[in-house]
Amino acid sequence: MHASVRESAKNRIPALRGGWEHFPHEADMGVRGHGDTLPDAFAAVAEATIAVVTDPAGIDPAERVEFACSASDPDLLLYDFLNAIVYEMAVGGRLFSRFRVEIEGETLRAEAWGEPVDGRRHQPAVEIKGATFTQLAVRQAADGSWIAQCVLDI
Amino acid sequence: MDINRFTKVSDTAWRLEPQGAMRVPAVIYADEALLADMDDKVAEQASNVAMLPGIVQASYAMPDAHWGYGFPIGGVAAFDAEQGGVVSAGGVGFDVSCGVRTLLTGLDHRAIEAVQPRLADALFAGIPAGLGSTGQIHLRDQQMTDMLRGGAAWAVERGFGQPEDLERIEERGQMAGADPEAVSQQARKRQRNEMGTLGSGNHYLEVQHITRVFDPEVAAAFGLAEGQVVVSIHCGSRGLGHQIGTEFLREMAIAAKGHGIELPDRELACAPIHSEIGQRYLGAMRAAINCALANRQILTHLAREVFAEVLPDANLRLLYDVSHNTCKTERHVVDGRDRELYVHRKGATRAFGPGHPDLPEALRGVGQPVLIGGSMGTASYILVGTNEGERLSFNSACHGAGRAMSRHQATRQWRGRALVDELAARGILIRSPSLRGVAEEAPGAYKDVSRVVQASHDAGLARLVARVEPMVCIKG
């Protein structure tokens, strides 16, 4: 995993292609992303992850951060990707509102746009401890679209 | 949950006989209503735990059990290394050594009422809480290594507390066998600015007053009396523990097959105790326990500073500090034989009975304080461990109310502002950086803690000593 803060890139920020939702878990929160492609589904579930903490619409996409991770199967790749975001939020003190994901073989590269946490403005509801294996699944639907999901420990 | 699947052992003990790959039975402690309200996943997860190699006696679930990761939250299981036993990152969880400590104050509740809003504001200002909050302590690598070895003793040496605090902490504040070298740089980085922070979610600092004493003799030994005020702190090993859980869960899930372990659920990721990764995990997990102990110690110091300013007559003495998410090496008698076991408690409290050698001298005669956290607007309880608890659950009891409703449901049912106002009208002042966080943690989203502790008491896991109710609650 690698992450680094780069220059502002407001003009190149992609719009989310796909949708996301939260699904209930007794103690924590499930996140699910949908997309026409696997990378889009990953980007959507990443946004769902942020939305567990605060409303992504309130996060200024002023700074860009890059991530990379690799894993031998798509489930583990999602586990690593979401944990990379959790790690960057914790260590970098940042929140993100937009993601672009590329997946090539076993390797994922992502860009995330966001800003430092502002307690008063963002009012973060919770910290995420980590993505878990619970209901961890990456699958293709009958119509060819992709779904990526897991439960987050919060 | 369909209770007809169980053999009723007593009014508060239910047994699932071994079937399929289960090596031992699964036992759930709860009254009939609590059991019926539990998700089917609790029985499924307790049964899955019973399939793990080297498990001894039974897989247990406490009365607050709910659907967790691999293990149910409220799950207890002991493994024998000499019989191929395993250590499970999933069985400890992400928030290693998350726990509660309770401090006596020597104050009457009327002293708090006189300054309640000022105290609430001062505590909220003095205790870093919520996402993005950082403490005053920023550790360089060698200091981090020292903290991971030293635990609360490290914190006391640096002026965060008093040497007598250490007597009142499990392992006397310093978990032996910690291996800081087994803690990754990522875990260290995640902790660098988080020492002395409360975290978020169900973590809190509460000022509470004792509203009922059930056992006057034990209460007196603990220093508790009706009307007196205590302070309870619930938090864990922060980012360091979360990262260790994340990393080892992944590594153990992949390595399991190589160790000949068929995992009934990937979340039960584990490794033989006598394996390189098993030993490395134990070293890292013990370091995370020390991180949690140091963190609660620093928060204690911060609370003492606030009280010294607002209520100079207060004398905050530690009653006890317990951990919930751990794997501890303990000796227990099983089948008439004294054996060394690796006891996993995932959302469960250790509850040693009277006479246990690990208890400090002042408490040895009565047993270990068992601190059961409530949920912001509800009561919390102080119990005491029993001797029969060893046979029943390797001396383990419940750890809290346990959630009954998802965060999703809670935010649809309650609004944070309305909850804060409603609790204030009941004399409970909430301070939190997030109103949505307050709504997600609404007291009504939890099980009835009184019912949970009564079931623990009736089952003999621990005995009721006192009930406390919140006056001020700082939520992350």
XYZ file of C-alpha atoms in Angstrom:
630
model
C 0.000 0.000 0.000
C 1.230 3.490 -0.801
C -0.356 6.850 -0.255
C 0.888 10.348 -0.885
C -0.610 13.805 -0.940
C -0.312 15.634 -4.232
C -1.311 18.945 -5.754
C -4.882 20.127 -5.999
C -6.605 18.551 -8.988
C -10.136 19.830 -8.790
C -10.620 19.959 -12.532
C -9.805 16.309 -13.087
C -12.045 14.822 -10.421
C -14.332 12.123 -11.820
C -18.039 12.002 -11.097
C -19.171 8.792 -9.418
C -20.332 6.257 -12.015
C -22.544 3.896 -10.100
C -24.430 3.993 -6.831
C -23.837 2.981 -3.259
C -25.893 2.008 -0.260
C -25.515 1.078 3.371
C -26.973 -2.147 4.661
C -27.678 -2.868 8.321
C -25.537 -4.963 10.619
C -26.446 -5.463 14.273
C -23.419 -3.640 15.695
C -21.726 -1.998 12.751
C -22.446 -0.968 9.173
C -22.443 -2.688 5.789
C -21.312 -0.812 2.676
C -22.145 -1.763 -0.911
C -21.128 -0.209 -4.224
C -22.574 -0.782 -7.703
C -20.911 0.007 -11.025
C -20.874 -0.866 -14.704
C -17.273 -1.942 -14.231
C -15.360 -3.491 -11.319
C -13.344 -0.274 -10.712
C -16.553 1.783 -10.652
C -18.079 -0.566 -8.053
C -14.923 -0.195 -5.948
C -15.091 3.606 -6.229
C -18.749 3.514 -5.199
C -18.147 1.331 -2.133
C -15.311 3.673 -1.160
C -17.763 6.580 -1.190
C -20.200 4.501 0.857
C -17.386 4.012 3.372
C -16.877 7.752 3.716
C -20.625 8.236 4.101
C -20.508 6.054 7.232
C -18.423 8.830 8.791
C -19.991 11.954 7.298
C -21.924 13.249 4.271
C -19.486 13.138 1.321
C -21.239 16.181 -0.159
C -19.739 18.271 2.642
C -16.132 17.293 1.870
C -14.155 19.666 -0.331
C -12.176 17.597 -2.885
C -9.213 19.953 -2.652
C -6.328 17.509 -2.328
C -5.448 14.316 -4.119
C -4.031 11.167 -2.533
C -2.894 8.016 -4.337
C -3.239 4.452 -3.148
C -2.032 1.142 -4.516
C -2.527 -2.388 -3.261
C -2.528 -5.894 -4.663
C -4.129 -9.174 -3.713
C -4.663 -12.547 -5.315
C -8.478 -12.434 -5.299
C -11.016 -9.618 -5.726
C -12.444 -10.017 -2.195
C -9.031 -9.506 -0.607
C -8.368 -6.624 -2.984
C -11.521 -4.894 -1.732
C -10.510 -5.646 1.890
C -7.092 -4.077 1.259
C -8.496 -1.102 -0.647
C -11.027 -0.138 2.021
C -8.434 -0.646 4.750
C -6.041 1.609 2.817
C -8.712 4.322 2.898
C -9.326 3.739 6.624
C -5.573 3.959 7.207
C -5.220 7.199 5.260
C -8.183 8.736 7.091
C -6.584 7.807 10.429
C -2.964 8.694 9.717
C -3.553 11.608 7.371
C -6.542 12.979 9.266
C -8.436 13.249 5.971
C -11.867 12.629 4.533
C -12.531 11.961 0.846
C -15.454 12.656 -1.434
C -14.363 11.293 -4.818
C -12.442 8.219 -5.959
C -11.045 6.949 -9.237
C -9.997 3.302 -9.322
C -8.023 1.273 -11.858
C -7.618 -2.483 -11.538
C -5.123 -4.405 -13.604
C -4.762 -8.089 -12.801
C -4.050 -8.330 -9.078
C -3.126 -4.668 -8.658
C -5.378 -1.762 -7.761
C -4.432 1.876 -8.149
C -6.681 4.592 -6.840
C -6.836 8.341 -6.559
C -8.903 9.937 -3.818
C -9.844 13.617 -3.494
C -10.654 15.171 -0.146
C -9.521 17.480 2.628
C -8.356 17.404 6.277
C -11.027 16.566 8.855
C -12.762 19.637 10.240
C -14.564 18.480 13.374
C -17.079 21.322 13.440
C -17.966 21.279 9.749
C -17.884 17.511 9.101
C -19.171 16.359 12.511
C -17.778 12.848 11.907
C -20.196 10.350 13.461
C -17.726 7.519 13.969
C -14.212 6.303 13.300
C -13.908 3.154 11.207
C -11.676 0.552 12.853
C -11.336 -1.554 9.731
C -12.998 -3.355 6.845
C -13.857 -6.941 7.784
C -14.389 -10.280 6.035
C -18.034 -10.251 7.110
C -20.280 -10.309 4.040
C -17.199 -9.460 1.996
C -18.098 -10.108 -1.625
C -17.206 -8.886 -5.091
C -19.488 -10.279 -7.792
C -20.882 -9.646 -11.235
C -24.660 -9.428 -11.619
C -26.620 -11.085 -14.410
C -26.726 -7.771 -16.334
C -22.926 -7.587 -16.312
C -22.677 -4.841 -13.690
C -20.511 -5.254 -10.575
C -21.289 -5.245 -6.847
C -18.672 -4.872 -4.107
C -19.557 -4.992 -0.418
C -18.452 -5.726 3.154
C -19.220 -4.857 6.785
C -17.081 -2.207 8.470
C -16.115 -2.477 12.135
C -16.886 0.884 13.729
C -33.548 -17.346 17.602
C -35.353 -20.670 17.720
C -34.828 -21.819 21.314
C -36.060 -25.326 20.510
C -32.646 -26.061 19.034
C -31.140 -25.906 22.532
C -31.023 -28.265 25.471
C -32.117 -26.243 28.492
C -29.489 -26.716 31.203
C -31.029 -24.161 33.592
C -33.106 -20.977 33.380
C -29.969 -19.149 32.224
C -27.882 -21.796 30.409
C -28.642 -23.317 26.996
C -26.592 -25.931 25.230
C -26.125 -26.933 21.593
C -24.790 -30.471 21.414
C -21.796 -31.092 19.122
C -22.832 -31.818 15.566
C -21.002 -31.891 12.261
C -17.467 -30.596 12.716
C -18.080 -29.261 16.255
C -15.488 -30.661 18.675
C -17.268 -29.451 21.817
C -20.750 -28.144 22.636
C -21.761 -24.482 22.415
C -23.290 -22.980 25.565
C -25.203 -19.702 25.649
C -25.901 -18.010 28.991
C -29.113 -15.958 28.850
C -32.651 -15.969 30.124
C -35.274 -17.262 27.716
C -36.303 -13.816 26.454
C -32.708 -12.695 25.840
C -31.981 -15.939 24.008
C -35.113 -15.657 21.893
C -34.135 -12.082 20.930
C -30.624 -13.051 19.839
C -29.872 -13.263 16.137
C -29.517 -16.832 14.779
C -25.989 -15.810 13.852
C -24.962 -15.988 17.533
C -25.659 -19.740 17.674
C -24.085 -20.243 14.261
C -20.949 -18.351 15.253
C -20.669 -20.069 18.661
C -20.972 -23.429 16.827
C -18.288 -22.404 14.322
C -15.928 -21.514 17.183
C -16.570 -25.021 18.596
C -15.027 -26.434 15.388
C -11.603 -24.844 15.901
C -8.649 -27.130 16.731
C -7.665 -27.569 20.367
C -10.802 -25.996 21.837
C -11.441 -27.090 25.418
C -14.709 -27.825 27.233
C -17.171 -25.672 25.257
C -17.629 -22.564 23.146
C -19.483 -19.987 25.270
C -21.628 -16.920 24.601
C -22.468 -14.404 27.330
C -25.949 -12.901 27.934
C -25.087 -9.762 25.906
C -23.998 -11.828 22.892
C -24.694 -10.498 19.438
C -23.572 -11.087 15.883
C -19.844 -10.392 15.619
C -16.951 -11.295 13.345
C -16.218 -15.015 13.413
C -16.699 -15.160 17.169
C -19.951 -13.689 18.429
C -19.461 -10.496 20.454
C -19.748 -11.936 23.946
C -17.929 -15.103 22.856
C -15.476 -17.010 25.066
C -13.305 -19.974 24.088
C -10.160 -21.564 25.523
C -7.549 -23.495 23.560
C -4.824 -25.904 24.664
C -1.547 -25.385 22.798
C -0.465 -28.955 23.557
C -3.526 -30.298 21.768
C -2.997 -28.299 18.585
C -4.853 -25.292 19.963
C -5.076 -22.074 18.003
C -4.903 -18.366 18.621
C -7.410 -16.393 16.562
C -7.100 -12.771 15.448
C -10.823 -12.964 14.717
C -11.400 -14.228 18.251
C -9.811 -11.103 19.715
C -11.146 -8.587 17.228
C -10.070 -5.235 15.857
C -10.196 -3.220 19.063
C -7.656 -5.216 21.051
C -8.085 -4.832 24.824
C -10.978 -2.431 24.521
C -12.131 -2.210 28.116
C -13.493 -0.243 31.038
C -11.944 1.267 34.135
C -13.872 2.797 36.981
C -12.490 5.408 39.367
C -13.855 6.278 42.777
C -14.068 10.024 43.453
C -14.911 10.285 47.151
C -17.632 12.784 46.171
C -21.352 12.789 46.829
C -23.615 13.256 43.765
C -24.787 16.633 45.137
C -21.248 17.950 44.702
C -21.505 17.137 40.988
C -24.986 18.629 40.578
C -23.648 21.973 41.762
C -21.125 22.166 38.902
C -22.558 19.715 36.375
C -22.538 21.848 33.167
C -19.094 23.252 33.972
C -17.722 19.769 34.653
C -19.241 18.423 31.412
C -17.717 21.245 29.374
C -14.327 20.908 31.075
C -14.227 17.155 30.502
C -15.239 17.606 26.856
C -12.445 20.162 26.438
C -9.891 18.036 28.284
C -10.573 14.588 26.788
C -9.804 14.349 23.053
C -12.702 12.462 21.444
C -13.990 11.627 17.978
C -12.419 11.129 14.564
C -9.403 13.283 13.857
C -8.819 14.211 17.494
C -5.225 13.961 18.649
C -3.683 13.871 22.080
C -0.873 15.942 23.542
C 1.520 13.007 23.345
C 3.304 12.277 20.079
C 5.522 9.222 20.272
C 8.770 8.711 18.387
C 9.634 5.140 17.433
C 11.696 4.227 20.526
C 9.080 5.781 22.823
C 6.413 3.765 21.026
C 8.451 0.596 21.586
C 8.784 1.423 25.289
C 5.044 2.072 25.568
C 4.223 -1.214 23.812
C 6.366 -3.061 26.371
C 5.423 -1.034 29.411
C 1.664 -0.443 29.174
C 0.155 1.530 32.030
C 3.435 1.184 33.968
C 5.113 3.153 31.155
C 2.436 5.845 31.464
C 2.799 6.062 35.257
C 6.603 6.356 34.929
C 5.985 9.402 32.730
C 3.763 11.067 35.274
C 0.364 9.906 33.995
C -1.038 8.572 37.223
C 0.106 7.017 40.450
C 2.050 3.804 41.120
C -0.854 2.453 43.215
C -3.056 2.580 40.076
C -1.091 -0.345 38.654
C -2.248 -2.745 41.383
C -5.815 -2.210 40.169
C -5.264 -3.097 36.515
C -5.319 -6.570 34.964
C -1.731 -7.855 34.665
C -0.817 -5.028 37.046
C -0.845 -2.660 34.118
C 1.845 -4.366 32.073
C 1.096 -7.345 29.828
C 4.023 -9.747 29.766
C 5.167 -11.274 26.488
C 4.584 -8.182 24.355
C 6.753 -8.073 21.242
C 6.973 -4.535 19.841
C 8.992 -5.911 16.906
C 5.876 -7.773 15.770
C 3.966 -4.478 15.466
C 4.116 -3.071 11.937
C 5.194 0.439 11.015
C 1.644 1.089 9.771
C 0.211 0.218 13.190
C 2.783 2.452 14.875
C 2.015 5.338 12.512
C -1.688 4.976 13.179
C -1.007 5.390 16.895
C 1.587 8.144 16.769
C -0.866 10.942 17.606
C -3.618 8.909 19.259
C -2.261 8.293 22.761
C -4.652 9.718 25.315
C -7.636 9.864 22.946
C -11.050 8.355 23.573
C -12.047 7.292 20.063
C -15.655 7.155 18.921
C -18.589 4.777 18.527
C -19.523 3.214 21.852
C -16.478 4.603 23.660
C -17.117 7.118 26.413
C -16.107 8.766 29.657
C -18.985 8.918 32.133
C -19.443 10.563 35.512
C -21.886 8.275 37.319
C -23.538 8.046 40.721
C -24.319 4.897 42.639
C -28.087 4.440 42.833
C -28.291 0.998 44.383
C -26.095 -1.374 46.337
C -26.975 -5.070 46.029
C -24.152 -6.519 48.116
C -23.112 -4.161 50.969
C -20.154 -6.272 52.063
C -18.504 -6.455 48.646
C -19.487 -2.850 47.889
C -17.685 -1.738 51.061
C -14.611 -3.723 50.051
C -14.719 -1.990 46.647
C -15.215 1.448 48.293
C -18.740 1.918 46.883
C -21.692 3.478 48.713
C -25.080 4.733 47.549
C -25.022 8.366 46.422
C -21.273 8.345 45.771
C -19.835 9.354 42.420
C -17.577 7.290 40.174
C -15.983 7.922 36.772
C -15.895 5.204 34.112
C -13.763 5.236 30.969
C -14.514 2.888 28.064
C -11.988 2.749 25.229
C -9.287 0.552 23.718
C -6.037 0.319 21.836
C -7.056 2.899 19.235
C -5.534 2.830 15.759
C -2.651 0.555 16.710
C -4.933 -2.267 17.810
C -7.238 -1.773 14.829
C -4.324 -2.054 12.415
C -2.921 -5.170 14.130
C -6.354 -6.789 13.894
C -6.642 -5.872 10.202
C -3.201 -7.170 9.286
C -3.242 -10.445 11.216
C -6.804 -11.310 10.225
C -5.707 -11.188 6.580
C -2.455 -13.041 7.162
C -4.026 -15.781 9.297
C -6.921 -16.285 6.865
C -4.444 -16.979 4.054
C -2.072 -19.072 6.194
C -4.756 -21.285 7.776
C -4.831 -23.837 4.965
C -1.072 -24.273 5.175
C -1.532 -25.201 8.822
C -4.171 -27.786 7.889
C -6.993 -25.687 9.382
C -10.349 -25.666 7.591
C -11.993 -22.394 8.571
C -15.790 -22.645 8.843
C -15.808 -18.849 8.410
C -12.919 -16.750 7.067
C -13.436 -14.319 9.941
C -12.317 -17.063 12.359
C -8.811 -16.594 10.978
C -6.441 -18.367 13.342
C -3.106 -20.145 13.565
C -1.661 -22.843 15.810
C -0.328 -21.337 19.037
C 2.891 -23.267 18.343
C 3.518 -21.629 14.970
C 5.610 -18.678 13.849
C 2.575 -16.548 12.967
C 0.715 -17.615 16.125
C 3.620 -16.499 18.291
C 4.083 -13.299 16.296
C 0.389 -12.475 16.683
C 0.491 -13.136 20.430
C 3.484 -10.765 20.708
C 1.725 -8.044 18.696
C -1.619 -8.525 20.452
C 0.035 -8.279 23.881
C 1.751 -5.074 22.744
C -1.704 -3.768 21.732
C -3.014 -4.698 25.189
C -0.257 -2.537 26.651
C -1.264 0.271 24.299
C -4.857 0.089 25.562
C -3.716 0.018 29.202
C -1.434 3.017 28.624
C -4.213 4.863 26.811
C -6.757 4.380 29.598
C -4.065 5.419 32.094
C -3.393 8.675 30.237
C -7.131 9.381 29.975
C -7.355 8.826 33.728
C -4.655 11.426 34.237
C -6.521 13.885 32.006
C -9.757 13.271 33.941
C -7.907 13.852 37.208
C -6.579 17.168 35.879
C -10.108 18.307 35.008
C -11.522 17.252 38.369
C -8.652 18.989 40.188
C -9.692 22.206 38.502
C -13.478 21.921 38.841
C -13.811 19.859 42.043
C -10.550 20.121 44.003
C -11.934 17.902 46.802
C -12.164 14.912 44.500
C -9.662 12.104 44.900
C -9.877 9.835 41.873
C -8.673 6.384 42.932
C -8.819 3.448 40.563
C -11.276 0.712 41.509
C -10.257 -1.590 38.666
C -9.477 -1.799 34.935
C -10.789 -4.697 32.827
C -10.239 -5.594 29.180
C -12.815 -7.122 26.841
C -11.082 -8.182 23.629
C -8.102 -10.326 24.516
C -6.455 -13.722 24.416
C -4.894 -14.380 27.829
C -2.779 -17.313 28.982
C -4.424 -18.606 32.145
C -4.503 -21.735 34.268
C -7.884 -23.421 34.657
C -8.993 -26.781 35.964
C -10.609 -28.830 33.197
C -11.638 -32.467 33.725
C -9.942 -32.343 37.131
C -6.629 -31.285 35.604
C -4.912 -27.916 36.028
C -4.081 -26.782 32.494
C -2.511 -23.770 30.790
C -5.058 -22.408 28.308
C -5.285 -19.539 25.827
C -8.602 -17.952 26.782
C -10.180 -15.748 24.095
C -12.706 -13.208 25.336
C -14.336 -11.297 22.495
C -16.590 -8.711 24.099
C -16.478 -10.500 27.435
C -15.016 -9.567 30.814
C -12.623 -11.678 32.856
C -14.286 -12.347 36.207
C -11.918 -14.010 38.686
C -13.480 -15.204 41.908
C -12.333 -14.707 45.521
C -8.853 -15.955 46.325
C -7.484 -15.804 42.804
C -3.722 -15.197 42.998
C -3.767 -12.641 40.158
C -5.967 -10.258 42.147
C -4.400 -7.471 44.210
C -4.295 -8.170 47.934
C -6.994 -5.609 48.726
C -9.490 -7.382 46.446
C -8.401 -10.998 46.793
C -10.799 -11.733 49.615
C -13.911 -10.686 47.689
C -13.111 -11.238 44.021
C -12.503 -9.184 40.917
C -14.636 -6.143 40.106
C -16.541 -6.816 36.882
C -17.404 -3.514 35.224
C -20.401 -3.596 32.898
C -20.891 -0.527 30.746
C -24.292 0.900 29.941
C -25.273 2.977 26.946
C -25.208 6.725 27.621
C -28.661 7.119 29.125
C -28.920 3.812 30.945
C -27.453 2.313 34.080
C -24.086 0.588 34.284
C -23.306 -2.143 36.800
C -20.474 -3.290 38.998
C -20.377 -7.021 39.684
C -17.871 -9.325 41.342
C -16.356 -12.536 39.989
C -17.297 -15.921 41.439
C -15.444 -19.165 42.026
C -18.052 -21.182 40.141
C -17.339 -18.929 37.135
C -14.255 -21.022 36.415
C -16.323 -24.139 35.713
C -19.044 -22.184 33.906
C -17.038 -19.994 31.514
C -13.323 -19.911 32.405
C -14.198 -17.003 34.724
C -15.893 -14.810 32.142
C -18.972 -12.596 32.248
C -20.843 -10.188 29.977
C -19.266 -6.853 29.025
C -22.151 -4.485 28.361
C -25.661 -4.239 27.104
C -24.897 -5.394 23.584
C -26.555 -3.768 20.601
C -30.101 -4.729 19.775
C -30.584 -2.424 16.790
C -28.364 -1.461 13.839
C -26.931 2.063 13.587
C -29.021 2.438 10.465
C -32.255 1.776 12.342
C -31.151 3.972 15.243
C -30.601 7.028 13.043
C -34.053 6.550 11.531
C -35.633 6.350 14.964
C -33.800 9.101 16.863
C -32.346 12.565 16.263
C -29.163 13.477 18.117
C -30.299 16.947 19.224
C -33.602 15.639 20.597
C -31.782 12.854 22.457
C -29.298 15.269 24.031
C -32.178 17.501 25.170
C -34.229 14.591 26.450
C -31.305 13.211 28.462
C -30.487 16.693 29.818
C -34.062 16.893 31.113
C -33.321 13.658 32.989
C -30.161 15.167 34.503
C -27.706 13.499 32.103
C -25.446 15.899 30.211
C -24.072 14.573 26.906
C -21.112 16.192 25.177
C -20.115 14.842 21.762
C -18.535 16.188 18.569
C -21.273 14.520 16.502
C -25.053 14.564 16.850
C -25.369 11.724 14.340
C -22.954 9.737 16.480
C -25.224 10.361 19.476
C -28.271 9.144 17.513
C -26.432 5.966 16.433
C -25.580 5.301 20.080
C -29.102 5.984 21.378
C -29.743 4.093 24.629
C -32.777 2.470 22.996
C -30.552 0.854 20.363
C -29.083 -1.398 23.044
C -30.435 -4.389 24.931
C -31.750 -3.871 28.432
C -28.478 -3.876 30.389
C -30.333 -4.629 33.646
C -31.696 -7.822 32.154
C -28.259 -8.794 30.818
C -26.524 -8.377 34.183
C -29.369 -10.130 36.000
C -28.896 -13.131 33.677
C -25.132 -13.064 34.375
C -25.878 -12.952 38.109
C -28.476 -15.731 37.943
C -26.155 -17.912 35.862
C -23.411 -17.487 38.486
C -20.924 -15.885 36.082
C -20.610 -12.839 38.376
C -22.625 -11.406 41.291
C -24.370 -8.035 41.377
C -22.711 -5.443 43.631
C -23.929 -1.984 42.595
C -25.842 -0.064 39.962
C -24.638 3.319 38.741
C -26.411 5.903 36.580
C -24.880 8.554 34.334
C -24.693 12.262 35.148
C -22.220 13.380 32.464
C -21.236 11.464 29.341
C -18.444 12.418 26.935
C -18.965 10.506 23.681
C -16.452 10.231 20.881
